[in-house]
mmCIF file of C-alpha atoms and ligand atoms in Angstrom:
data_model
loop_
_atom_site.group_PDB
_atom_site.id
_atom_site.type_symbol
_atom_site.label_atom_id
_atom_site.label_comp_id
_atom_site.label_asym_id
_atom_site.label_seq_id
_atom_site.Cartn_x
_atom_site.Cartn_y
_atom_site.Cartn_z
ATOM 1 C CA MET G 26 -17.547 -19.102 11.054
ATOM 2 C CA ASP G 27 -17.297 -18.897 14.842
ATOM 3 C CA LEU G 28 -14.024 -17.089 15.470
ATOM 4 C CA ASN G 29 -14.097 -18.170 19.116
ATOM 5 C CA GLN G 30 -13.527 -21.734 17.893
ATOM 6 C CA LEU G 31 -10.518 -20.482 15.944
ATOM 7 C CA SER G 32 -9.210 -18.777 19.074
ATOM 8 C CA LEU G 33 -9.656 -22.021 21.038
ATOM 9 C CA SER G 34 -7.696 -23.956 18.406
ATOM 10 C CA VAL G 35 -4.827 -21.460 18.706
ATOM 11 C CA GLN G 36 -4.944 -21.771 22.484
ATOM 12 C CA LYS G 37 -4.804 -25.576 22.167
ATOM 13 C CA GLY G 38 -1.905 -25.293 19.711
ATOM 14 C CA SER G 39 -3.659 -27.186 16.892
ATOM 15 C CA ALA G 40 -1.719 -25.741 13.931
ATOM 16 C CA ALA G 41 -3.372 -27.869 11.220
ATOM 17 C CA LYS G 42 -6.844 -27.023 12.508
ATOM 18 C CA VAL G 43 -5.986 -23.306 12.683
ATOM 19 C CA LYS G 44 -4.736 -23.309 9.086
ATOM 20 C CA GLU G 45 -7.931 -25.029 7.950
ATOM 21 C CA MET G 46 -10.193 -22.664 9.920
ATOM 22 C CA VAL G 47 -8.469 -19.485 8.665
ATOM 23 C CA SER G 48 -8.859 -20.693 5.049
ATOM 24 C CA GLU G 49 -12.492 -21.520 5.747
ATOM 25 C CA ALA G 50 -13.146 -18.096 7.301
ATOM 26 C CA LEU G 51 -11.583 -16.354 4.271
ATOM 27 C CA ALA G 52 -13.726 -18.482 1.951
ATOM 28 C CA GLN G 53 -16.750 -17.274 3.926
ATOM 29 C CA ASN G 54 -15.639 -13.655 3.346
ATOM 30 C CA VAL G 55 -14.783 -12.943 6.981
ATOM 31 C CA SER G 56 -12.392 -9.973 6.904
ATOM 32 C CA PRO G 57 -8.685 -10.732 7.476
ATOM 33 C CA THR G 58 -8.602 -8.062 10.209
ATOM 34 C CA GLU G 59 -11.413 -9.752 12.106
ATOM 35 C CA ILE G 60 -9.751 -13.157 11.727
ATOM 36 C CA LEU G 61 -6.518 -11.667 13.041
ATOM 37 C CA ASN G 62 -7.944 -9.712 15.945
ATOM 38 C CA THR G 63 -10.747 -11.970 17.168
ATOM 39 C CA GLY G 64 -9.399 -15.372 16.144
ATOM 40 C CA LEU G 65 -5.630 -15.140 16.466
ATOM 41 C CA ILE G 66 -4.294 -12.199 18.511
ATOM 42 C CA GLN G 67 -6.969 -12.549 21.180
ATOM 43 C CA ALA G 68 -5.947 -16.196 21.646
ATOM 44 C CA MET G 69 -2.352 -15.205 22.395
ATOM 45 C CA ALA G 70 -3.582 -12.758 25.038
ATOM 46 C CA VAL G 71 -5.468 -15.613 26.737
ATOM 47 C CA VAL G 72 -2.392 -17.872 26.587
ATOM 48 C CA GLY G 73 -0.235 -15.070 28.027
ATOM 49 C CA GLU G 74 -2.657 -14.571 30.896
ATOM 50 C CA LYS G 75 -2.713 -18.322 31.620
ATOM 51 C CA PHE G 76 1.085 -18.398 31.572
ATOM 52 C CA LYS G 77 1.192 -15.554 34.076
ATOM 53 C CA ASN G 78 -1.144 -17.520 36.355
ATOM 54 C CA ASN G 79 0.893 -20.746 35.990
ATOM 55 C CA GLU G 80 -1.988 -22.480 34.228
ATOM 56 C CA VAL G 81 0.152 -23.203 31.143
ATOM 57 C CA TYR G 82 3.927 -23.354 30.672
ATOM 58 C CA VAL G 83 6.520 -22.569 27.967
ATOM 59 C CA PRO G 84 5.818 -25.695 25.815
ATOM 60 C CA GLU G 85 2.119 -24.812 25.589
ATOM 61 C CA MET G 86 2.983 -21.193 24.792
ATOM 62 C CA LEU G 87 5.236 -22.423 22.017
ATOM 63 C CA MET G 88 2.544 -24.718 20.574
ATOM 64 C CA SER G 89 0.124 -21.796 20.505
ATOM 65 C CA ALA G 90 2.731 -19.599 18.827
ATOM 66 C CA LYS G 91 3.235 -22.265 16.160
ATOM 67 C CA ALA G 92 -0.514 -22.484 15.599
ATOM 68 C CA MET G 93 -0.765 -18.697 15.399
ATOM 69 C CA ASN G 94 2.079 -18.615 12.858
ATOM 70 C CA ALA G 95 0.305 -21.294 10.795
ATOM 71 C CA GLY G 96 -2.777 -19.056 10.683
ATOM 72 C CA MET G 97 -0.711 -16.003 9.806
ATOM 73 C CA GLN G 98 0.904 -17.870 6.913
ATOM 74 C CA VAL G 99 -2.525 -18.259 5.340
ATOM 75 C CA LEU G 100 -3.218 -14.542 5.821
ATOM 76 C CA GLU G 101 0.201 -13.358 4.654
ATOM 77 C CA PRO G 102 -0.520 -13.159 0.893
ATOM 78 C CA ILE G 103 -3.565 -11.018 1.635
ATOM 79 C CA LEU G 104 -1.880 -8.758 4.190
ATOM 80 C CA THR G 105 1.142 -8.172 1.978
ATOM 81 C CA ALA G 106 -0.701 -7.786 -1.346
ATOM 82 C CA THR G 107 0.234 -4.466 -2.886
ATOM 83 C CA GLY G 108 0.132 -3.211 -6.426
ATOM 84 C CA VAL G 109 2.066 -0.028 -5.775
ATOM 85 C CA LYS G 110 5.786 0.452 -6.289
ATOM 86 C CA PRO G 111 7.791 0.594 -3.033
ATOM 87 C CA ILE G 112 7.499 3.854 -1.104
ATOM 88 C CA GLY G 113 10.575 3.167 1.050
ATOM 89 C CA LYS G 114 12.829 0.573 2.641
ATOM 90 C CA ALA G 115 12.873 -0.711 6.203
ATOM 91 C CA VAL G 116 14.928 -3.139 8.227
ATOM 92 C CA ILE G 117 13.032 -4.975 10.980
ATOM 93 C CA GLY G 118 13.955 -7.419 13.725
ATOM 94 C CA THR G 119 13.406 -8.550 17.293
ATOM 95 C CA VAL G 120 16.290 -7.356 19.436
ATOM 96 C CA LYS G 121 19.067 -9.486 20.936
ATOM 97 C CA GLY G 122 18.024 -11.903 23.666
ATOM 98 C CA ASP G 123 14.390 -11.909 22.555
ATOM 99 C CA LEU G 124 12.810 -14.824 20.671
ATOM 100 C CA HIS G 125 9.267 -13.472 20.243
ATOM 101 C CA ASP G 126 8.462 -12.948 16.573
ATOM 102 C CA ILE G 127 4.709 -13.023 16.055
ATOM 103 C CA GLY G 128 4.133 -9.295 16.603
ATOM 104 C CA LYS G 129 7.244 -8.422 14.591
ATOM 105 C CA ASN G 130 6.058 -10.662 11.721
ATOM 106 C CA LEU G 131 2.672 -8.983 11.780
ATOM 107 C CA VAL G 132 4.255 -5.524 11.636
ATOM 108 C CA ARG G 133 6.487 -6.697 8.758
ATOM 109 C CA MET G 134 3.523 -8.047 6.795
ATOM 110 C CA MET G 135 1.417 -4.926 7.268
ATOM 111 C CA LEU G 136 4.285 -2.585 6.356
ATOM 112 C CA LYS G 137 4.977 -4.693 3.278
ATOM 113 C CA GLY G 138 1.287 -4.443 2.431
ATOM 114 C CA ALA G 139 1.623 -0.659 2.692
ATOM 115 C CA GLY G 140 4.262 -0.746 -0.058
ATOM 116 C CA ILE G 141 7.440 -0.726 2.013
ATOM 117 C CA GLU G 142 10.348 -2.970 0.973
ATOM 118 C CA MET G 143 11.051 -5.008 4.105
ATOM 119 C CA TYR G 144 14.300 -6.637 5.231
ATOM 120 C CA ASP G 145 13.532 -8.970 8.129
ATOM 121 C CA LEU G 146 16.533 -9.934 10.268
ATOM 122 C CA GLY G 147 14.474 -12.314 12.406
ATOM 123 C CA ILE G 148 14.871 -12.708 16.158
ATOM 124 C CA ASP G 149 17.755 -12.215 18.616
ATOM 125 C CA VAL G 150 19.285 -9.537 16.378
ATOM 126 C CA SER G 151 22.469 -7.722 17.426
ATOM 127 C CA ALA G 152 22.987 -3.970 17.152
ATOM 128 C CA GLN G 153 25.801 -4.604 14.655
ATOM 129 C CA ALA G 154 23.481 -6.678 12.430
ATOM 130 C CA PHE G 155 20.880 -3.880 12.397
ATOM 131 C CA LEU G 156 23.578 -1.349 11.529
ATOM 132 C CA ASP G 157 25.151 -3.475 8.777
ATOM 133 C CA LYS G 158 21.832 -4.242 7.078
ATOM 134 C CA ALA G 159 20.498 -0.686 7.318
ATOM 135 C CA LYS G 160 23.657 0.649 5.674
ATOM 136 C CA GLU G 161 23.805 -2.157 3.084
ATOM 137 C CA VAL G 162 20.269 -1.656 1.761
ATOM 138 C CA GLY G 163 20.109 2.117 2.316
ATOM 139 C CA ALA G 164 17.082 1.779 4.587
ATOM 140 C CA ASP G 165 14.840 4.731 5.443
ATOM 141 C CA MET G 166 13.622 3.141 8.666
ATOM 142 C CA VAL G 167 14.917 0.758 11.296
ATOM 143 C CA CYS G 168 12.104 -1.103 13.105
ATOM 144 C CA LEU G 169 12.828 -2.701 16.480
ATOM 145 C CA SER G 170 10.560 -5.100 18.362
ATOM 146 C CA ALA G 171 10.901 -6.349 21.969
ATOM 147 C CA LEU G 172 8.455 -8.339 24.081
ATOM 148 C CA LEU G 173 10.373 -8.642 27.339
ATOM 149 C CA THR G 174 11.132 -5.983 29.927
ATOM 150 C CA THR G 175 14.609 -7.520 30.075
ATOM 151 C CA THR G 176 15.314 -7.119 26.332
ATOM 152 C CA MET G 177 13.648 -3.727 25.831
ATOM 153 C CA PRO G 178 16.812 -1.865 27.020
ATOM 154 C CA TYR G 179 18.712 -3.429 24.121
ATOM 155 C CA MET G 180 16.777 -1.059 21.830
ATOM 156 C CA ASP G 181 18.819 1.690 23.432
ATOM 157 C CA SER G 182 22.025 -0.235 22.623
ATOM 158 C CA VAL G 183 20.990 -0.482 18.967
ATOM 159 C CA ILE G 184 20.419 3.270 18.674
ATOM 160 C CA LYS G 185 23.720 3.948 20.481
ATOM 161 C CA GLU G 186 25.512 1.679 17.977
ATOM 162 C CA PHE G 187 24.195 3.864 15.127
ATOM 163 C CA GLU G 188 25.294 6.986 17.045
ATOM 164 C CA LYS G 189 28.753 5.518 17.581
ATOM 165 C CA ALA G 190 29.025 4.792 13.849
ATOM 166 C CA GLY G 191 28.076 8.420 13.133
ATOM 167 C CA VAL G 192 25.018 7.458 11.049
ATOM 168 C CA ARG G 193 22.158 7.906 13.534
ATOM 169 C CA SER G 194 20.651 10.868 11.665
ATOM 170 C CA GLN G 195 20.402 8.896 8.406
ATOM 171 C CA PHE G 196 17.762 6.524 9.769
ATOM 172 C CA VAL G 197 14.380 6.876 11.408
ATOM 173 C CA PHE G 198 13.807 4.503 14.324
ATOM 174 C CA LEU G 199 10.356 3.024 14.890
ATOM 175 C CA ILE G 200 10.003 0.832 17.971
ATOM 176 C CA GLY G 201 7.237 -1.286 19.481
ATOM 177 C CA GLY G 202 6.280 -4.373 21.474
ATOM 178 C CA ALA G 203 4.149 -5.038 24.539
ATOM 179 C CA PRO G 204 6.386 -3.480 27.254
ATOM 180 C CA VAL G 205 7.417 -0.507 25.080
ATOM 181 C CA SER G 206 5.761 2.901 25.438
ATOM 182 C CA GLU G 207 5.873 6.384 23.985
ATOM 183 C CA THR G 208 7.715 7.593 27.085
ATOM 184 C CA TYR G 209 10.302 4.847 26.740
ATOM 185 C CA ALA G 210 10.783 5.644 23.052
ATOM 186 C CA ARG G 211 11.465 9.267 23.909
ATOM 187 C CA SER G 212 13.866 8.299 26.700
ATOM 188 C CA ILE G 213 16.134 6.358 24.316
ATOM 189 C CA ASN G 214 15.972 8.887 21.492
ATOM 190 C CA ALA G 215 13.886 6.653 19.189
ATOM 191 C CA ASP G 216 11.928 8.680 16.648
ATOM 192 C CA TYR G 217 8.551 6.928 16.801
ATOM 193 C CA TYR G 218 6.610 4.385 18.837
ATOM 194 C CA ALA G 219 3.658 2.351 17.540
ATOM 195 C CA GLU G 220 1.437 0.326 19.840
ATOM 196 C CA ASP G 221 0.343 -2.146 17.146
ATOM 197 C CA ALA G 222 0.802 -3.083 13.513
ATOM 198 C CA VAL G 223 -2.008 -0.845 12.273
ATOM 199 C CA VAL G 224 -0.529 2.212 14.012
ATOM 200 C CA ALA G 225 2.914 1.167 12.707
ATOM 201 C CA VAL G 226 1.583 1.462 9.135
ATOM 202 C CA ASP G 227 0.157 4.958 9.804
ATOM 203 C CA VAL G 228 3.402 6.101 11.398
ATOM 204 C CA ALA G 229 5.578 4.592 8.649
ATOM 205 C CA LYS G 230 3.535 6.282 5.917
ATOM 206 C CA LYS G 231 3.955 9.635 7.693
ATOM 207 C CA ILE G 232 7.706 9.076 8.088
ATOM 208 C CA LEU G 233 8.170 8.215 4.423
ATOM 209 C CA ALA G 234 5.951 11.063 3.191
ATOM 210 C CA LYS G 235 8.156 13.481 5.173
ATOM 211 C CA LYS G 236 11.326 12.003 3.633
ATOM 212 C CA GLN G 237 10.117 12.559 0.051
HETATM 213 CO CO1 B1M H 5 6.826 -15.246 26.042
HETATM 214 N N1 B1M H 5 6.424 -13.850 27.349
HETATM 215 N N2 B1M H 5 8.403 -15.773 27.072
HETATM 216 N N3 B1M H 5 6.957 -16.695 24.780
HETATM 217 N N4 B1M H 5 5.062 -14.801 25.485
HETATM 218 C C1 B1M H 5 5.300 -12.947 27.066
HETATM 219 C C2 B1M H 5 5.769 -11.752 26.250
HETATM 220 C C3 B1M H 5 4.814 -12.564 28.527
HETATM 221 C C4 B1M H 5 4.106 -11.203 28.592
HETATM 222 C C5 B1M H 5 3.915 -13.694 29.100
HETATM 223 C C6 B1M H 5 3.388 -13.368 30.485
HETATM 224 O O1 B1M H 5 4.103 -13.465 31.453
HETATM 225 N N5 B1M H 5 2.131 -12.969 30.585
HETATM 226 C C7 B1M H 5 6.183 -12.610 29.321
HETATM 227 C C8 B1M H 5 6.973 -11.307 29.332
HETATM 228 C C9 B1M H 5 6.952 -10.590 30.662
HETATM 229 C C10 B1M H 5 7.726 -9.319 30.551
HETATM 230 O O2 B1M H 5 8.907 -9.313 30.387
HETATM 231 N N6 B1M H 5 7.011 -8.221 30.623
HETATM 232 C C11 B1M H 5 6.914 -13.715 28.584
HETATM 233 C C12 B1M H 5 7.981 -14.474 29.129
HETATM 234 C C13 B1M H 5 8.286 -14.218 30.585
HETATM 235 C C14 B1M H 5 8.722 -15.415 28.394
HETATM 236 C C15 B1M H 5 9.917 -16.257 28.844
HETATM 237 C C16 B1M H 5 10.951 -15.511 29.713
HETATM 238 C C17 B1M H 5 9.324 -17.487 29.568
HETATM 239 C C18 B1M H 5 10.338 -18.423 30.179
HETATM 240 O O3 B1M H 5 11.156 -18.983 29.502
HETATM 241 N N7 B1M H 5 10.253 -18.555 31.478
HETATM 242 C C19 B1M H 5 10.526 -16.726 27.492
HETATM 243 C C20 B1M H 5 11.587 -15.753 26.968
HETATM 244 C C21 B1M H 5 12.253 -16.277 25.728
HETATM 245 C C22 B1M H 5 13.076 -15.177 25.053
HETATM 246 O O4 B1M H 5 12.535 -14.433 24.252
HETATM 247 N N8 B1M H 5 14.362 -15.116 25.366
HETATM 248 C C23 B1M H 5 9.308 -16.696 26.618
HETATM 249 C C24 B1M H 5 9.140 -17.531 25.525
HETATM 250 C C25 B1M H 5 8.037 -17.542 24.687
HETATM 251 C C26 B1M H 5 7.849 -18.554 23.545
HETATM 252 C C27 B1M H 5 9.147 -18.807 22.767
HETATM 253 C C28 B1M H 5 7.368 -19.859 24.138
HETATM 254 C C29 B1M H 5 6.680 -17.908 22.729
HETATM 255 C C30 B1M H 5 7.144 -17.033 21.539
HETATM 256 C C31 B1M H 5 7.143 -17.785 20.217
HETATM 257 C C32 B1M H 5 7.243 -16.857 19.058
HETATM 258 O O5 B1M H 5 7.063 -15.653 19.106
HETATM 259 N N9 B1M H 5 7.538 -17.475 17.937
HETATM 260 C C33 B1M H 5 6.071 -16.945 23.770
HETATM 261 C C34 B1M H 5 4.778 -16.360 23.630
HETATM 262 C C35 B1M H 5 3.922 -16.881 22.524
HETATM 263 C C36 B1M H 5 4.316 -15.328 24.494
HETATM 264 C C37 B1M H 5 2.923 -14.650 24.530
HETATM 265 C C38 B1M H 5 1.952 -15.649 25.132
HETATM 266 C C39 B1M H 5 2.360 -14.173 23.216
HETATM 267 C C40 B1M H 5 3.202 -13.165 22.444
HETATM 268 C C41 B1M H 5 2.536 -12.887 21.132
HETATM 269 O O6 B1M H 5 2.903 -13.453 20.118
HETATM 270 N N10 B1M H 5 1.467 -12.064 21.137
HETATM 271 C C42 B1M H 5 3.213 -13.404 25.474
HETATM 272 C C43 B1M H 5 2.013 -12.966 26.275
HETATM 273 C C44 B1M H 5 1.272 -11.793 25.644
HETATM 274 O O7 B1M H 5 1.729 -11.136 24.767
HETATM 275 N N11 B1M H 5 0.117 -11.518 26.191
HETATM 276 C C45 B1M H 5 4.471 -13.775 26.136
HETATM 277 C C46 B1M H 5 0.659 -11.767 19.940
HETATM 278 C C47 B1M H 5 1.314 -10.647 19.117
HETATM 279 C C48 B1M H 5 0.461 -10.309 17.921
HETATM 280 O O8 B1M H 5 1.391 -9.500 19.951
HETATM 281 O O9 B1M H 5 3.906 -9.609 20.063
HETATM 282 O O10 B1M H 5 2.603 -7.991 21.531
HETATM 283 P P1 B1M H 5 2.757 -8.731 20.265
HETATM 284 O O11 B1M H 5 2.837 -7.660 19.066
HETATM 285 C C49 B1M H 5 1.927 -6.590 19.000
HETATM 286 C C50 B1M H 5 2.424 -5.297 19.668
HETATM 287 O O12 B1M H 5 3.273 -5.516 20.763
HETATM 288 C C51 B1M H 5 3.016 -4.520 18.541
HETATM 289 O O13 B1M H 5 2.256 -4.917 17.398
HETATM 290 C C52 B1M H 5 1.778 -6.263 17.550
HETATM 291 C C53 B1M H 5 0.284 -6.353 17.244
HETATM 292 O O14 B1M H 5 -0.170 -5.653 16.218
HETATM 293 N N12 B1M H 5 4.422 -4.684 18.187
HETATM 294 C C54 B1M H 5 5.035 -3.684 17.496
HETATM 295 C C55 B1M H 5 5.289 -5.675 18.334
HETATM 296 N N13 B1M H 5 6.455 -5.374 17.789
HETATM 297 C C56 B1M H 5 6.335 -4.148 17.256
HETATM 298 C C57 B1M H 5 7.233 -3.354 16.541
HETATM 299 C C58 B1M H 5 6.794 -2.096 16.099
HETATM 300 C C59 B1M H 5 5.513 -1.649 16.366
HETATM 301 C C60 B1M H 5 4.612 -2.427 17.059
HETATM 302 O O15 B1M H 5 7.565 -1.265 15.401
HETATM 303 C C61 B1M H 5 8.803 -1.698 14.913
#
């Protein structure tokens, strides 16, 4: 299987083709990680670059995102397969004003695969919704994703909402997304930053081991 062809199909936004090619690659024993990194994620980087250079526009970006999601749906049962009993609970969402969900979905799937019970609030999530859900399910971790420099500051608002409610110390905050950094995480009093889904799993396992 030529994963460059898969990447091209994502770039073109051919969801049906992407679904077919991911299934085919799995049948040929190509590893899910390689399919993800070389076939799917890399394609979104190309689309993002083209968008920046005005070579494609929002509709094309959206088509690619749909194609990427179609591919991820095929991978989901494999990424989330876990025989172990849950090691903790986490609430996850993309913060208010932000509609990007591919990275957040990937983090959710990988954390679920690591044995964490996940509560996904979706996109455009308010601070109040994070607070309500975290309290309702007794979460160990609250995971925030943001892809825009304009929505990243809302992560601060979410943490402040927990402070205001007097429950900040009951939850561990893990944040991530393309514009987010370790320095930013520290500046808003988040507990941990992860640059990608694989690092998020390592960090989450450490957090939950400490809590036990
Ligand atoms: Co948007 N977009 N977009 N977009 N988009 C970016 C993010 C952008 C970088 C493109 C560019 O200019 N090169 C740019 C942001 C610039 C900035 O602020 N720095 C941008 C822009 C400007 C916009 C709009 C404003 C465009 C417009 O309308 N004029 C608009 C905003 C809409 C809004 O949210 N309010 C917009 C809209 C969209 C679509 C809706 C069309 C679509 C999203 C569809 C969807 O998600 N369902 C879209 C897309 C697809 C992109 C790009 C091309 C791809 C994003 C993606 O899915 N990447 C993106 C360019 C790029 O990223 N190079 C771009 C793949 C994904 C696997 O990576 O999400 O980074 P990522 O997740 C990574 C890590 O960041 C990390 O782990 C993941 C990988 O393992 N991570 C976490 C993420 N969350 C984490 C949480 C963690 C830990 C790690 O812990 C909790």
